N, CA, C and O atoms as a printed pandas DataFrame, in Angstrom:
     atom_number atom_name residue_name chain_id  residue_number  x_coord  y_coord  z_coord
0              1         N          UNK        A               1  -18.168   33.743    5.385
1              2        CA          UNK        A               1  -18.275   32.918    6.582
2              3         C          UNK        A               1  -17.112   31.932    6.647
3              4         O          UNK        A               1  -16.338   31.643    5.734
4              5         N          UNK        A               2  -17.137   31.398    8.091
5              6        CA          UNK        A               2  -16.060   30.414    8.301
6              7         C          UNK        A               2  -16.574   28.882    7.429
7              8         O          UNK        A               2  -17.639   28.265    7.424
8              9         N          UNK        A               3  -15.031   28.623    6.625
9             10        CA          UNK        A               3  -15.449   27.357    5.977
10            11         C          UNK        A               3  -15.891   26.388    7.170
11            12         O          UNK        A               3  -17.063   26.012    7.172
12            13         N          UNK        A               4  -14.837   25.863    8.414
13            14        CA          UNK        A               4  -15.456   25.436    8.995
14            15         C          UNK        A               4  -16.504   25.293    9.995
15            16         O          UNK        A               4  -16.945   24.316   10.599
16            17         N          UNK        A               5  -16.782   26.543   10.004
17            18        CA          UNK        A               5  -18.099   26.451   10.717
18            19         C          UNK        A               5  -19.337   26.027    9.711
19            20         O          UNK        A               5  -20.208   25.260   10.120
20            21         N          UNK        A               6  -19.369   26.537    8.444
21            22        CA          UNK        A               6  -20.449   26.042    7.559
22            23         C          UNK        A               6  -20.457   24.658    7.408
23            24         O          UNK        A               6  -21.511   24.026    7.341
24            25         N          UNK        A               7  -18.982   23.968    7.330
25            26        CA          UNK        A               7  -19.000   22.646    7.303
26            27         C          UNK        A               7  -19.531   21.474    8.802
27            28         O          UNK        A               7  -20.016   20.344    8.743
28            29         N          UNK        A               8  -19.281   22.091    9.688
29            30        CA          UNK        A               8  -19.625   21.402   11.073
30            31         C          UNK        A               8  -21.490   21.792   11.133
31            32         O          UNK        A               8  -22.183   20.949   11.702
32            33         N          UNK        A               9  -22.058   22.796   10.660
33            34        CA          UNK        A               9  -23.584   22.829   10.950
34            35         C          UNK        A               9  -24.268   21.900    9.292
35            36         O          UNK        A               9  -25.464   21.613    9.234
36            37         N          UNK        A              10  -23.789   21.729    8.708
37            38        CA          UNK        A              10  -23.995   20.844    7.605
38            39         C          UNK        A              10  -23.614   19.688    7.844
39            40         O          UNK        A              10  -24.031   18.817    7.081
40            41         N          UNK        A              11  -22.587   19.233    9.113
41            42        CA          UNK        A              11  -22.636   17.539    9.444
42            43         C          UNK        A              11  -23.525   17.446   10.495
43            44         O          UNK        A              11  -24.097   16.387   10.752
44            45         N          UNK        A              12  -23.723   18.652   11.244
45            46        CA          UNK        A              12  -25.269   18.461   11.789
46            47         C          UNK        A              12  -26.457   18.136   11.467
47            48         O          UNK        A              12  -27.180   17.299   12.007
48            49         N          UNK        A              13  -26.662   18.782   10.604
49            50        CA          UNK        A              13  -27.925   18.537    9.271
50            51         C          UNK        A              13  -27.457   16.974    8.950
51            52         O          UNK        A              13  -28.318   16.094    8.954
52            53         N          UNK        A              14  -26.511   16.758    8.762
53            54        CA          UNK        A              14  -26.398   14.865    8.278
54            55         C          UNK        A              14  -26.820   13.993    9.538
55            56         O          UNK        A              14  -27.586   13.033    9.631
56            57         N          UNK        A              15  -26.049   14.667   10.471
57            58        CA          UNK        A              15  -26.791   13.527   12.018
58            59         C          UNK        A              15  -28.406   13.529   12.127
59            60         O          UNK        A              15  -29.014   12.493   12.396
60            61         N          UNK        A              16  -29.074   14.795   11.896
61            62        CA          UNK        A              16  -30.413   14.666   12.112
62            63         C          UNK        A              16  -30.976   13.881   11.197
63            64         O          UNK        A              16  -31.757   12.975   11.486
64            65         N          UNK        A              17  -30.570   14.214    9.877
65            66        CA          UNK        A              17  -31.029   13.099    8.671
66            67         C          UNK        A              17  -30.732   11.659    8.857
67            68         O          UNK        A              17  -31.455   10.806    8.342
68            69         N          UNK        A              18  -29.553   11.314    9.673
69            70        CA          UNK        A              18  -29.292    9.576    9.889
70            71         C          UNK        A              18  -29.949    9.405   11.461
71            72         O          UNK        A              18  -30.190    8.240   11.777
72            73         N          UNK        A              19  -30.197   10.246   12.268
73            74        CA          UNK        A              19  -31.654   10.304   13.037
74            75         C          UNK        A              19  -32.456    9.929   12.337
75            76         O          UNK        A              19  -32.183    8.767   12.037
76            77         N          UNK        A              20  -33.064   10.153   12.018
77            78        CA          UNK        A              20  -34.058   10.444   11.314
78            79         C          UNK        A              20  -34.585    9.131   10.293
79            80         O          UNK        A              20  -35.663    9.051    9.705
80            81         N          UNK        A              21  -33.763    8.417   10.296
81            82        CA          UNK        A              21  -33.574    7.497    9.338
82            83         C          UNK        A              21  -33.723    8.137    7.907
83            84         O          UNK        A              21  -34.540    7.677    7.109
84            85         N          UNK        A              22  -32.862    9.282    7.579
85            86        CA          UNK        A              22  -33.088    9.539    6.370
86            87         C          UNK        A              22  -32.527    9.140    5.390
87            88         O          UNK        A              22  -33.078    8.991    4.299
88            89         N          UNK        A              23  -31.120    8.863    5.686
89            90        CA          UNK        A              23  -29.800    8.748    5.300
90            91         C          UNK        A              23  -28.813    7.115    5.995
91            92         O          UNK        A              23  -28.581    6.602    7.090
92            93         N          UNK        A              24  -28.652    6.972    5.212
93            94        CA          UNK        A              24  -27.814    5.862    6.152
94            95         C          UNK        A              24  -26.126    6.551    6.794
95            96         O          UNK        A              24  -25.594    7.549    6.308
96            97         N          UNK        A              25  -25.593    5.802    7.846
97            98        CA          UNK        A              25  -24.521    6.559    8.121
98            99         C          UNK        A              25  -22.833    6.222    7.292
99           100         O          UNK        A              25  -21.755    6.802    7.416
100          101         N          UNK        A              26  -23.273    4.982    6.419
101          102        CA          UNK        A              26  -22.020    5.734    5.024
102          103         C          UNK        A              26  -22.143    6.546    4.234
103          104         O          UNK        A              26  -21.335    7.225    3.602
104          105         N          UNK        A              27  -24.009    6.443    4.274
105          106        CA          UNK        A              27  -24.100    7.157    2.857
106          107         C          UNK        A              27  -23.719    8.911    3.646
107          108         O          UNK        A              27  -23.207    9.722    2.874
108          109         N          UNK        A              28  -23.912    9.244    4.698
109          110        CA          UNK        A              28  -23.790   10.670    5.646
110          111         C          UNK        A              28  -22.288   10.868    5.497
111          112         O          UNK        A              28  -21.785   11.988    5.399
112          113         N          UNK        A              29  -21.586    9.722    5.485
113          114        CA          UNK        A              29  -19.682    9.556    5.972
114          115         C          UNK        A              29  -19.069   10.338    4.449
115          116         O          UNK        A              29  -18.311   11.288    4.256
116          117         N          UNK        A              30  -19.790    9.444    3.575
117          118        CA          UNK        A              30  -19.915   10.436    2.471
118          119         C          UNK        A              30  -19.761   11.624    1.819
119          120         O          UNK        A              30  -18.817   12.014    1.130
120          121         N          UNK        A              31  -20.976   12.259    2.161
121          122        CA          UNK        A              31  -21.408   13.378    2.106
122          123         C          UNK        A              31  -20.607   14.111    2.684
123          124         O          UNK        A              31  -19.887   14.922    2.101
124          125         N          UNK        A              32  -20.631   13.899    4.032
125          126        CA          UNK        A              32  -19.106   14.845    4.475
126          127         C          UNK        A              32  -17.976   15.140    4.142
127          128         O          UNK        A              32  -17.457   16.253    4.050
128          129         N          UNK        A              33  -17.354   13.613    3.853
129          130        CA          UNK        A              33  -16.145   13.971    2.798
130          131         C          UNK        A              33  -16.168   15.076    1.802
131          132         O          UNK        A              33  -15.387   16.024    1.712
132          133         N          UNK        A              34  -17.599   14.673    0.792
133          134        CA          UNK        A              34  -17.376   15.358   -0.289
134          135         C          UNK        A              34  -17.454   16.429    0.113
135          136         O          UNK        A              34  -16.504   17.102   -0.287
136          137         N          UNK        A              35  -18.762   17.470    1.306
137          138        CA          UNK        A              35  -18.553   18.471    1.650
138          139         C          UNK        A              35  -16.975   19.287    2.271
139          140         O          UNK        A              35  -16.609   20.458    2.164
140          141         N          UNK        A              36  -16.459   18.364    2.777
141          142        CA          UNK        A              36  -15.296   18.596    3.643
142          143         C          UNK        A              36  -14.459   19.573    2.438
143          144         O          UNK        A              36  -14.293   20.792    2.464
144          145         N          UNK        A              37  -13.984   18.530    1.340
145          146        CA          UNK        A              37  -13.298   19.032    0.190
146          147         C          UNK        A              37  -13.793   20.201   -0.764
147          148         O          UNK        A              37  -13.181   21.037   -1.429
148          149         N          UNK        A              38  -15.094   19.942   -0.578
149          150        CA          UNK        A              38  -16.336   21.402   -1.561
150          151         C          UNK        A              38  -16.117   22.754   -0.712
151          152         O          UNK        A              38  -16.176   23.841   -1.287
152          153         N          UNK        A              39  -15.869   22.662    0.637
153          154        CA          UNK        A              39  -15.655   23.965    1.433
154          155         C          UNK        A              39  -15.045   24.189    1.796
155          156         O          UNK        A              39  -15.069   25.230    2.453
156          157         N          UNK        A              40  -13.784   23.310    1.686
157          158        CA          UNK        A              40  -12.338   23.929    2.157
158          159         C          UNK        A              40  -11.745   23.703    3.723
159          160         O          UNK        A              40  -10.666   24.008    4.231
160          161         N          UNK        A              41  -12.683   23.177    4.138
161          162        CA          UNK        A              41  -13.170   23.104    5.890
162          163         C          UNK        A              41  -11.683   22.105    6.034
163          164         O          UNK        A              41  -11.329   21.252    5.220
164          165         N          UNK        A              42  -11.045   22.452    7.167
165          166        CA          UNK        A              42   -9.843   21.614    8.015
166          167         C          UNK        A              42   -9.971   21.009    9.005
167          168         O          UNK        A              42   -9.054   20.593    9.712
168          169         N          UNK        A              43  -11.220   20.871    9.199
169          170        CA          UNK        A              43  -11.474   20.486   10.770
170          171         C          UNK        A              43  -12.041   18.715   10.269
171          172         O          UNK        A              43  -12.577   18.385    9.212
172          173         N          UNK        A              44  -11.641   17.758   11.582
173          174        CA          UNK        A              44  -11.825   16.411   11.084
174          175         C          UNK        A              44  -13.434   16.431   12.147
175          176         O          UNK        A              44  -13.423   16.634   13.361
176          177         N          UNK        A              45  -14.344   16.242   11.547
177          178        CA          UNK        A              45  -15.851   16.305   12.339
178          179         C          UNK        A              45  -16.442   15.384   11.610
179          180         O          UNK        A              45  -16.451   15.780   10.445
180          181         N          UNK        A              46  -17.033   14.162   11.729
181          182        CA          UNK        A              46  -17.842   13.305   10.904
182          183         C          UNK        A              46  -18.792   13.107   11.722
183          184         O          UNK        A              46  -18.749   13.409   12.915
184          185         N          UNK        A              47  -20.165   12.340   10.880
185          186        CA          UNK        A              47  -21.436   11.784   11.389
186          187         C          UNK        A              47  -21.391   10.435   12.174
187          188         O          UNK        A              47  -22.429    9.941   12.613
């Protein structure tokens, strides 16, 4: 699969979670980063 497509439906999954009040939105800003770099993804998309 496309890195960045796996990476853009996984910062989706972070918006619903900081919906959600699951997550706060550094702790989401985060997560993305680290995902960003874990999948190789080039695309700039944050929560």
């Amino acid at each position: 699969m496309n890195q960045n497509i796996n990476y853009i439906g996984m910062v989706n999954l972070l918006r619903h979670l900081q919906n959600a009040g699951l997550v706060s939105r550094k702790e989401a800003r985060r997560i993305a980063t680290r995902l960003r770099a874990e999948t190789g993804a080039d695309v700039i998309y944050s929560p």
